[in-house]
Amino acid sequence: MAVKKKEVEVNLLEAIQQFCADKSLDREAVMGVIRDSLITAYKKKSGIETLEEEENPIKVEFASSGDGENVVIVVSRKVVDSSPKNGLEISLEDAKAVYPNAAEGEVLDFKEKPMELSRIISSQAKQMVFQRLRDMEKELLYQEYKAKEGELTHGYFQRWKKDAMSIDLGKVEGVMPKREQNPGEKYHSGDRLKAIIQKVELRPREPIPVITLSRASADFVRKLFEMEIPEIYDGLVEIVNVARQPSIRTKVVVYATRGDIDPVGACVGMKGVRIQSIVRELGNERIDIVQYSSDPTEFIANAISPAKPYDVKADSVGREAMVIVPEEQLSLAIGINGSNVKLASQLTGFRIDIKTIAQYNEEFSSPEARERLDKLFSPPAAVAEEEDDGATALEDLPGLSTRLIGLLRSAGINNVETLIEISQDDLAKLPGIGQTTAAQILRILAESVEWVEES
């Protein structure tokens, strides 16, 4: 039994070093973990757990020898003539066995090997080492993948865990819950797939970080466009917003930062070659490229594609719109299970009512009905003048681009006074404005507007 025990202990460092290489852990950090764990175990064995760190006379050395690298515990002990009180003292007789000239009162260094610790203490030290190494690996993986949150990644389908997919990402496995899967897609073990790293989190009972992947999110489509469309990657075309119903339809709003670029044409590509690669990746999901406009009626008309509306009436204050289409365009405007009009509503921020020309003429045939309609979608001039009386135009804010002004106006924000009252979180929720753009708008406000406190 003694021989077996020695063999296990001698291989301790070798196993740790192999673990370090396999997991790509920093060697010096790992050695520090081993040192701390062995010192803690030795203190426990010697009954000196309460010893302060600055008073610590225990060191761990890694000494190279012909047989490889050995771990040695070095303890400074005081030589006493009586029985030792704890592990920091040694009897004169035992000291002379190592140092023949040892004298009472001297403090000498004595070396021990980890295998000379008791079996229980040695086992605890190994468990402590491996646990701390696992914690270190978990933290490093977390930091690595947390930095990739929101990025596109590749993986290989491994297996099903109930309704969730297990995806091999190389160093770790990611999980794709049912809600983040593209409905209708089927995979076999080893199939390669793309997904977005949606969330990375640490959970106490999980040995590795939990990495949630998604193929159903709008951000997944956004990243595919950034990867496939050079103009988007270079910033010549911007994605204003994305609305998606996975496996059915996606609408992407684009805007060109230069007047000589057609944003829709850039995304579609010659003979549709660019958009087709994205469509194939999404399992032939329908994709509509929508050109952004600061004019709500034009924007809604673009968003309702592939239907071609006869007329659009929009109320920017009440955020309601009526889209009038020819009879043969009705099903296109509504879409499968209402998907087209729902996505158009999400993109524009307007509640959209679809009517055919015949329905519109029948419902609003009388002059009174037409007058009510005009009042609904055209606020009285007096009210508009009252709202704008003395107000500062958005154009007066230096640094606020035409595109941002259009986004704010389409959301019913027509002057600086109204903009001041809106928080960053509420701004970020408006169509086409995220947290970054909201912060930019508030920064422009802070630099341009003089704040006066009322007494």
mmCIF file of C-alpha atoms in Angstrom, residues 112-419:
data_model
loop_
_atom_site.group_PDB
_atom_site.id
_atom_site.type_symbol
_atom_site.label_atom_id
_atom_site.label_comp_id
_atom_site.label_asym_id
_atom_site.label_seq_id
_atom_site.Cartn_x
_atom_site.Cartn_y
_atom_site.Cartn_z
ATOM 1 C CA GLU A 112 9.109 17.908 3.392
ATOM 2 C CA LYS A 113 7.452 16.402 0.350
ATOM 3 C CA PRO A 114 3.673 16.588 -0.078
ATOM 4 C CA MET A 115 3.583 12.783 0.064
ATOM 5 C CA GLU A 116 4.818 12.975 3.661
ATOM 6 C CA LEU A 117 1.600 14.705 4.711
ATOM 7 C CA SER A 118 -1.014 12.426 6.202
ATOM 8 C CA ARG A 119 -3.189 10.576 3.671
ATOM 9 C CA ILE A 120 -6.309 12.591 4.558
ATOM 10 C CA ILE A 121 -4.522 15.960 4.456
ATOM 11 C CA SER A 122 -2.783 15.059 1.203
ATOM 12 C CA SER A 123 -6.101 14.094 -0.374
ATOM 13 C CA GLN A 124 -7.653 17.363 0.786
ATOM 14 C CA ALA A 125 -4.750 19.315 -0.727
ATOM 15 C CA LYS A 126 -5.245 17.603 -4.098
ATOM 16 C CA GLN A 127 -8.974 18.280 -4.015
ATOM 17 C CA MET A 128 -8.303 21.918 -3.162
ATOM 18 C CA VAL A 129 -5.812 22.235 -6.023
ATOM 19 C CA PHE A 130 -8.110 20.732 -8.628
ATOM 20 C CA GLN A 131 -11.132 22.689 -7.395
ATOM 21 C CA ARG A 132 -9.250 25.982 -7.596
ATOM 22 C CA LEU A 133 -7.910 25.066 -11.025
ATOM 23 C CA ARG A 134 -11.422 24.290 -12.203
ATOM 24 C CA ASP A 135 -12.596 27.639 -10.812
ATOM 25 C CA MET A 136 -9.715 29.355 -12.621
ATOM 26 C CA GLU A 137 -10.592 27.628 -15.889
ATOM 27 C CA LYS A 138 -14.259 28.556 -15.446
ATOM 28 C CA GLU A 139 -13.405 32.223 -14.859
ATOM 29 C CA LEU A 140 -11.022 32.381 -17.845
ATOM 30 C CA LEU A 141 -13.598 30.797 -20.146
ATOM 31 C CA TYR A 142 -16.225 33.205 -18.837
ATOM 32 C CA GLN A 143 -14.039 36.232 -19.539
ATOM 33 C CA GLU A 144 -13.159 34.939 -23.026
ATOM 34 C CA TYR A 145 -16.725 34.252 -24.133
ATOM 35 C CA LYS A 146 -18.274 37.221 -22.299
ATOM 36 C CA ALA A 147 -16.148 39.447 -24.542
ATOM 37 C CA LYS A 148 -17.738 37.679 -27.552
ATOM 38 C CA GLU A 149 -21.317 38.248 -26.407
ATOM 39 C CA GLY A 150 -23.383 39.422 -29.382
ATOM 40 C CA GLU A 151 -20.909 38.033 -31.916
ATOM 41 C CA LEU A 152 -21.448 35.399 -34.572
ATOM 42 C CA THR A 153 -19.833 32.004 -33.933
ATOM 43 C CA HIS A 154 -19.592 28.555 -35.521
ATOM 44 C CA GLY A 155 -20.182 25.220 -33.836
ATOM 45 C CA TYR A 156 -21.128 21.595 -34.363
ATOM 46 C CA PHE A 157 -24.386 20.051 -33.278
ATOM 47 C CA GLN A 158 -23.721 17.430 -30.598
ATOM 48 C CA ARG A 159 -26.983 16.148 -29.159
ATOM 49 C CA TRP A 160 -30.402 17.055 -27.816
ATOM 50 C CA LYS A 161 -30.912 17.775 -24.118
ATOM 51 C CA LYS A 162 -34.684 17.604 -23.878
ATOM 52 C CA ASP A 163 -35.735 20.500 -26.161
ATOM 53 C CA ALA A 164 -32.354 22.246 -26.068
ATOM 54 C CA MET A 165 -29.519 21.769 -28.547
ATOM 55 C CA SER A 166 -25.970 21.150 -27.324
ATOM 56 C CA ILE A 167 -23.419 22.848 -29.611
ATOM 57 C CA ASP A 168 -19.671 22.128 -29.562
ATOM 58 C CA LEU A 169 -17.827 25.481 -29.718
ATOM 59 C CA GLY A 170 -14.357 23.991 -29.344
ATOM 60 C CA LYS A 171 -13.318 24.775 -25.775
ATOM 61 C CA VAL A 172 -16.833 24.586 -24.364
ATOM 62 C CA GLU A 173 -20.344 23.517 -25.248
ATOM 63 C CA GLY A 174 -23.038 26.085 -25.882
ATOM 64 C CA VAL A 175 -26.743 25.535 -25.391
ATOM 65 C CA MET A 176 -29.544 26.668 -27.696
ATOM 66 C CA PRO A 177 -32.944 26.599 -25.925
ATOM 67 C CA LYS A 178 -36.050 25.853 -27.967
ATOM 68 C CA ARG A 179 -37.112 29.519 -27.978
ATOM 69 C CA GLU A 180 -33.805 30.451 -29.666
ATOM 70 C CA GLN A 181 -33.990 27.774 -32.376
ATOM 71 C CA ASN A 182 -35.164 28.448 -35.899
ATOM 72 C CA PRO A 183 -38.430 26.441 -36.131
ATOM 73 C CA GLY A 184 -38.388 23.650 -38.679
ATOM 74 C CA GLU A 185 -34.608 23.221 -38.826
ATOM 75 C CA LYS A 186 -33.316 19.665 -38.370
ATOM 76 C CA TYR A 187 -29.775 18.711 -37.408
ATOM 77 C CA HIS A 188 -27.718 15.534 -37.159
ATOM 78 C CA SER A 189 -24.681 14.921 -34.956
ATOM 79 C CA GLY A 190 -21.656 16.733 -36.389
ATOM 80 C CA ASP A 191 -23.620 19.199 -38.524
ATOM 81 C CA ARG A 192 -21.936 22.613 -38.677
ATOM 82 C CA LEU A 193 -24.038 25.686 -37.910
ATOM 83 C CA LYS A 194 -23.821 29.408 -37.229
ATOM 84 C CA ALA A 195 -25.359 31.132 -34.220
ATOM 85 C CA ILE A 196 -25.022 34.299 -32.213
ATOM 86 C CA ILE A 197 -23.628 34.229 -28.670
ATOM 87 C CA GLN A 198 -26.625 35.757 -26.969
ATOM 88 C CA LYS A 199 -25.722 35.460 -23.291
ATOM 89 C CA VAL A 200 -22.799 34.227 -21.173
ATOM 90 C CA GLU A 201 -23.300 33.705 -17.456
ATOM 91 C CA LEU A 202 -21.774 31.971 -14.448
ATOM 92 C CA ARG A 203 -23.987 29.616 -12.461
ATOM 93 C CA PRO A 204 -22.830 28.175 -9.105
ATOM 94 C CA ARG A 205 -23.766 24.574 -9.848
ATOM 95 C CA GLU A 206 -22.399 24.519 -13.398
ATOM 96 C CA PRO A 207 -18.722 23.498 -13.873
ATOM 97 C CA ILE A 208 -18.331 25.789 -16.929
ATOM 98 C CA PRO A 209 -19.943 29.071 -18.031
ATOM 99 C CA VAL A 210 -23.423 28.713 -19.514
ATOM 100 C CA ILE A 211 -23.284 30.039 -23.083
ATOM 101 C CA THR A 212 -26.709 30.622 -24.620
ATOM 102 C CA LEU A 213 -26.772 30.631 -28.423
ATOM 103 C CA SER A 214 -29.496 31.875 -30.747
ATOM 104 C CA ARG A 215 -30.535 31.468 -34.373
ATOM 105 C CA ALA A 216 -34.001 32.953 -33.845
ATOM 106 C CA SER A 217 -33.082 36.454 -32.697
ATOM 107 C CA ALA A 218 -33.118 39.578 -34.842
ATOM 108 C CA ASP A 219 -29.484 40.171 -33.868
ATOM 109 C CA PHE A 220 -28.536 36.907 -35.608
ATOM 110 C CA VAL A 221 -29.883 38.302 -38.887
ATOM 111 C CA ARG A 222 -28.140 41.631 -38.230
ATOM 112 C CA LYS A 223 -24.789 39.848 -37.839
ATOM 113 C CA LEU A 224 -25.349 37.818 -41.006
ATOM 114 C CA PHE A 225 -25.905 41.066 -42.920
ATOM 115 C CA GLU A 226 -22.744 42.582 -41.432
ATOM 116 C CA MET A 227 -20.790 39.507 -42.514
ATOM 117 C CA GLU A 228 -22.234 39.197 -46.034
ATOM 118 C CA ILE A 229 -22.690 42.865 -47.068
ATOM 119 C CA PRO A 230 -19.370 44.788 -47.351
ATOM 120 C CA GLU A 231 -21.135 48.180 -47.357
ATOM 121 C CA ILE A 232 -22.686 47.415 -43.956
ATOM 122 C CA TYR A 233 -19.375 46.191 -42.548
ATOM 123 C CA ASP A 234 -17.659 49.371 -43.800
ATOM 124 C CA GLY A 235 -20.394 51.646 -42.395
ATOM 125 C CA LEU A 236 -21.572 52.933 -45.783
ATOM 126 C CA VAL A 237 -24.968 51.350 -45.144
ATOM 127 C CA GLU A 238 -26.459 51.193 -41.647
ATOM 128 C CA ILE A 239 -29.036 48.771 -40.303
ATOM 129 C CA VAL A 240 -31.609 50.957 -38.576
ATOM 130 C CA ASN A 241 -33.809 48.168 -37.215
ATOM 131 C CA VAL A 242 -34.643 44.480 -37.618
ATOM 132 C CA ALA A 243 -38.001 42.799 -36.959
ATOM 133 C CA ARG A 244 -38.289 39.044 -37.263
ATOM 134 C CA GLN A 245 -40.692 36.135 -37.031
ATOM 135 C CA PRO A 246 -38.319 33.134 -37.254
ATOM 136 C CA SER A 247 -38.762 30.791 -40.225
ATOM 137 C CA ILE A 248 -41.517 33.016 -41.660
ATOM 138 C CA ARG A 249 -40.323 36.544 -42.430
ATOM 139 C CA THR A 250 -37.718 39.114 -41.490
ATOM 140 C CA LYS A 251 -37.726 42.823 -42.285
ATOM 141 C CA VAL A 252 -34.466 44.781 -42.215
ATOM 142 C CA VAL A 253 -34.495 48.590 -42.344
ATOM 143 C CA VAL A 254 -31.405 50.076 -43.984
ATOM 144 C CA TYR A 255 -30.087 53.585 -44.498
ATOM 145 C CA ALA A 256 -27.216 54.833 -46.679
ATOM 146 C CA THR A 257 -24.738 57.242 -45.081
ATOM 147 C CA ARG A 258 -23.798 58.502 -48.574
ATOM 148 C CA GLY A 259 -26.165 59.829 -51.209
ATOM 149 C CA ASP A 260 -24.594 57.863 -54.057
ATOM 150 C CA ILE A 261 -25.341 54.465 -52.510
ATOM 151 C CA ASP A 262 -28.556 52.484 -52.926
ATOM 152 C CA PRO A 263 -28.882 50.700 -49.548
ATOM 153 C CA VAL A 264 -31.468 48.187 -50.764
ATOM 154 C CA GLY A 265 -29.488 47.329 -53.899
ATOM 155 C CA ALA A 266 -26.286 46.930 -51.876
ATOM 156 C CA CYS A 267 -27.981 44.365 -49.630
ATOM 157 C CA VAL A 268 -29.636 42.437 -52.451
ATOM 158 C CA GLY A 269 -26.523 42.301 -54.651
ATOM 159 C CA MET A 270 -26.148 41.477 -58.315
ATOM 160 C CA LYS A 271 -28.976 39.093 -59.273
ATOM 161 C CA GLY A 272 -29.754 38.701 -55.581
ATOM 162 C CA VAL A 273 -26.529 36.791 -54.859
ATOM 163 C CA ARG A 274 -25.858 38.524 -51.516
ATOM 164 C CA ILE A 275 -29.306 38.173 -50.035
ATOM 165 C CA GLN A 276 -29.625 34.582 -51.249
ATOM 166 C CA SER A 277 -26.697 33.419 -49.102
ATOM 167 C CA ILE A 278 -28.473 34.858 -46.037
ATOM 168 C CA VAL A 279 -31.810 33.344 -47.094
ATOM 169 C CA ARG A 280 -30.174 29.901 -47.371
ATOM 170 C CA GLU A 281 -28.608 30.262 -43.930
ATOM 171 C CA LEU A 282 -32.069 31.053 -42.511
ATOM 172 C CA GLY A 283 -33.693 28.028 -44.166
ATOM 173 C CA ASN A 284 -35.332 29.997 -47.004
ATOM 174 C CA GLU A 285 -36.951 32.471 -44.639
ATOM 175 C CA ARG A 286 -38.443 35.462 -46.496
ATOM 176 C CA ILE A 287 -36.393 38.643 -46.100
ATOM 177 C CA ASP A 288 -37.634 42.143 -46.963
ATOM 178 C CA ILE A 289 -35.094 44.952 -47.284
ATOM 179 C CA VAL A 290 -36.814 48.205 -46.269
ATOM 180 C CA GLN A 291 -35.370 51.622 -47.067
ATOM 181 C CA TYR A 292 -35.616 54.023 -44.138
ATOM 182 C CA SER A 293 -37.361 57.382 -44.552
ATOM 183 C CA SER A 294 -37.905 60.203 -42.084
ATOM 184 C CA ASP A 295 -41.350 60.690 -43.626
ATOM 185 C CA PRO A 296 -43.695 58.349 -41.684
ATOM 186 C CA THR A 297 -46.022 57.727 -44.642
ATOM 187 C CA GLU A 298 -43.135 56.823 -46.945
ATOM 188 C CA PHE A 299 -41.492 54.674 -44.264
ATOM 189 C CA ILE A 300 -44.730 52.762 -43.611
ATOM 190 C CA ALA A 301 -45.245 52.269 -47.347
ATOM 191 C CA ASN A 302 -41.736 50.810 -47.595
ATOM 192 C CA ALA A 303 -42.203 48.644 -44.491
ATOM 193 C CA ILE A 304 -45.419 47.026 -45.745
ATOM 194 C CA SER A 305 -43.596 45.523 -48.749
ATOM 195 C CA PRO A 306 -43.889 43.310 -50.729
ATOM 196 C CA ALA A 307 -47.374 44.874 -50.903
ATOM 197 C CA LYS A 308 -47.589 48.127 -52.876
ATOM 198 C CA PRO A 309 -50.036 50.439 -51.074
ATOM 199 C CA TYR A 310 -52.400 52.769 -52.906
ATOM 200 C CA ASP A 311 -52.259 55.329 -50.090
ATOM 201 C CA VAL A 312 -50.925 55.677 -46.539
ATOM 202 C CA LYS A 313 -52.314 57.950 -43.834
ATOM 203 C CA ALA A 314 -50.263 58.361 -40.642
ATOM 204 C CA ASP A 315 -50.905 60.093 -37.323
ATOM 205 C CA SER A 316 -47.451 60.802 -35.818
ATOM 206 C CA VAL A 317 -48.941 61.939 -32.508
ATOM 207 C CA GLY A 318 -51.220 58.972 -31.892
ATOM 208 C CA ARG A 319 -48.819 56.580 -33.671
ATOM 209 C CA GLU A 320 -51.619 55.154 -35.798
ATOM 210 C CA ALA A 321 -51.629 54.555 -39.539
ATOM 211 C CA MET A 322 -54.047 53.398 -42.221
ATOM 212 C CA VAL A 323 -52.648 51.586 -45.257
ATOM 213 C CA ILE A 324 -54.973 51.356 -48.268
ATOM 214 C CA VAL A 325 -54.139 48.622 -50.774
ATOM 215 C CA PRO A 326 -55.729 47.209 -53.943
ATOM 216 C CA GLU A 327 -57.830 44.092 -53.392
ATOM 217 C CA GLU A 328 -55.220 41.790 -54.951
ATOM 218 C CA GLN A 329 -52.542 43.179 -52.583
ATOM 219 C CA LEU A 330 -54.463 42.539 -49.347
ATOM 220 C CA SER A 331 -53.047 39.089 -48.591
ATOM 221 C CA LEU A 332 -49.509 40.314 -49.302
ATOM 222 C CA ALA A 333 -49.974 43.308 -47.003
ATOM 223 C CA ILE A 334 -51.289 41.164 -44.137
ATOM 224 C CA GLY A 335 -48.946 38.196 -44.630
ATOM 225 C CA ILE A 336 -49.132 34.653 -43.235
ATOM 226 C CA ASN A 337 -50.991 34.819 -39.911
ATOM 227 C CA GLY A 338 -50.641 38.610 -40.047
ATOM 228 C CA SER A 339 -46.833 38.396 -40.012
ATOM 229 C CA ASN A 340 -46.203 41.131 -42.589
ATOM 230 C CA VAL A 341 -48.299 43.834 -40.955
ATOM 231 C CA LYS A 342 -47.056 42.848 -37.454
ATOM 232 C CA LEU A 343 -43.420 43.200 -38.482
ATOM 233 C CA ALA A 344 -44.110 46.476 -40.295
ATOM 234 C CA SER A 345 -45.758 47.770 -37.130
ATOM 235 C CA GLN A 346 -42.732 46.733 -35.040
ATOM 236 C CA LEU A 347 -40.340 48.499 -37.404
ATOM 237 C CA THR A 348 -42.226 51.778 -37.676
ATOM 238 C CA GLY A 349 -43.702 52.013 -34.195
ATOM 239 C CA PHE A 350 -47.172 52.648 -35.693
ATOM 240 C CA ARG A 351 -50.334 50.608 -35.156
ATOM 241 C CA ILE A 352 -51.250 49.804 -38.761
ATOM 242 C CA ASP A 353 -54.758 49.176 -40.056
ATOM 243 C CA ILE A 354 -54.972 47.574 -43.524
ATOM 244 C CA LYS A 355 -57.941 48.323 -45.767
ATOM 245 C CA THR A 356 -58.679 47.644 -49.421
ATOM 246 C CA ILE A 357 -59.673 50.512 -51.702
ATOM 247 C CA ALA A 358 -63.232 49.160 -51.764
ATOM 248 C CA GLN A 359 -63.404 48.958 -47.956
ATOM 249 C CA TYR A 360 -61.999 52.467 -47.643
ATOM 250 C CA ASN A 361 -64.498 53.936 -50.138
ATOM 251 C CA GLU A 362 -67.409 52.172 -48.475
ATOM 252 C CA GLU A 363 -66.438 53.097 -44.930
ATOM 253 C CA PHE A 364 -65.570 56.720 -45.682
ATOM 254 C CA SER A 365 -67.999 57.457 -48.511
ATOM 255 C CA SER A 366 -69.799 60.331 -46.766
ATOM 256 C CA PRO A 367 -68.251 63.825 -46.439
ATOM 257 C CA GLU A 368 -68.674 63.603 -42.651
ATOM 258 C CA ALA A 369 -66.663 60.372 -42.481
ATOM 259 C CA ARG A 370 -63.944 61.861 -44.681
ATOM 260 C CA GLU A 371 -63.790 64.917 -42.432
ATOM 261 C CA ARG A 372 -63.404 62.723 -39.316
ATOM 262 C CA LEU A 373 -60.648 60.820 -41.110
ATOM 263 C CA ASP A 374 -58.829 64.021 -42.045
ATOM 264 C CA LYS A 375 -59.025 65.236 -38.444
ATOM 265 C CA LEU A 376 -57.686 61.899 -37.183
ATOM 266 C CA PHE A 377 -54.641 61.868 -39.443
ATOM 267 C CA SER A 378 -54.088 65.619 -39.711
ATOM 268 C CA PRO A 379 -53.971 67.376 -36.302
ATOM 269 C CA PRO A 380 -55.539 70.855 -36.351
ATOM 270 C CA ALA A 381 -53.122 73.556 -37.411
ATOM 271 C CA ALA A 382 -53.946 75.567 -34.293
ATOM 272 C CA VAL A 383 -52.872 72.678 -32.079
ATOM 273 C CA ALA A 384 -49.703 72.168 -34.094
ATOM 274 C CA GLU A 385 -48.884 75.872 -33.871
ATOM 275 C CA GLU A 386 -49.600 75.838 -30.144
ATOM 276 C CA GLU A 387 -47.286 72.843 -29.669
ATOM 277 C CA ASP A 388 -44.495 74.463 -31.679
ATOM 278 C CA ASP A 389 -44.996 77.984 -30.296
ATOM 279 C CA GLY A 390 -41.678 79.094 -28.803
ATOM 280 C CA ALA A 391 -40.215 75.596 -29.164
ATOM 281 C CA THR A 392 -36.637 74.977 -30.329
ATOM 282 C CA ALA A 393 -36.391 73.026 -33.574
ATOM 283 C CA LEU A 394 -34.371 69.814 -33.581
ATOM 284 C CA GLU A 395 -32.351 71.245 -36.482
ATOM 285 C CA ASP A 396 -30.956 73.855 -34.057
ATOM 286 C CA LEU A 397 -28.994 71.136 -32.218
ATOM 287 C CA PRO A 398 -25.469 71.070 -33.731
ATOM 288 C CA GLY A 399 -24.285 67.539 -34.389
ATOM 289 C CA LEU A 400 -27.767 66.042 -34.726
ATOM 290 C CA SER A 401 -27.796 64.392 -38.173
ATOM 291 C CA THR A 402 -30.686 64.481 -40.625
ATOM 292 C CA ARG A 403 -31.203 60.752 -40.039
ATOM 293 C CA LEU A 404 -31.516 61.187 -36.256
ATOM 294 C CA ILE A 405 -33.891 64.110 -36.700
ATOM 295 C CA GLY A 406 -36.026 61.935 -38.984
ATOM 296 C CA LEU A 407 -36.062 59.075 -36.439
ATOM 297 C CA LEU A 408 -37.093 61.460 -33.637
ATOM 298 C CA ARG A 409 -39.807 63.132 -35.715
ATOM 299 C CA SER A 410 -41.242 59.772 -36.779
ATOM 300 C CA ALA A 411 -41.540 58.983 -33.067
ATOM 301 C CA GLY A 412 -43.485 62.195 -32.435
ATOM 302 C CA ILE A 413 -40.549 64.185 -30.990
ATOM 303 C CA ASN A 414 -40.594 67.474 -32.894
ATOM 304 C CA ASN A 415 -38.610 69.884 -30.717
ATOM 305 C CA VAL A 416 -35.762 70.086 -28.198
ATOM 306 C CA GLU A 417 -38.095 70.784 -25.270
ATOM 307 C CA THR A 418 -39.876 67.459 -25.832
ATOM 308 C CA LEU A 419 -36.561 65.644 -26.279
#
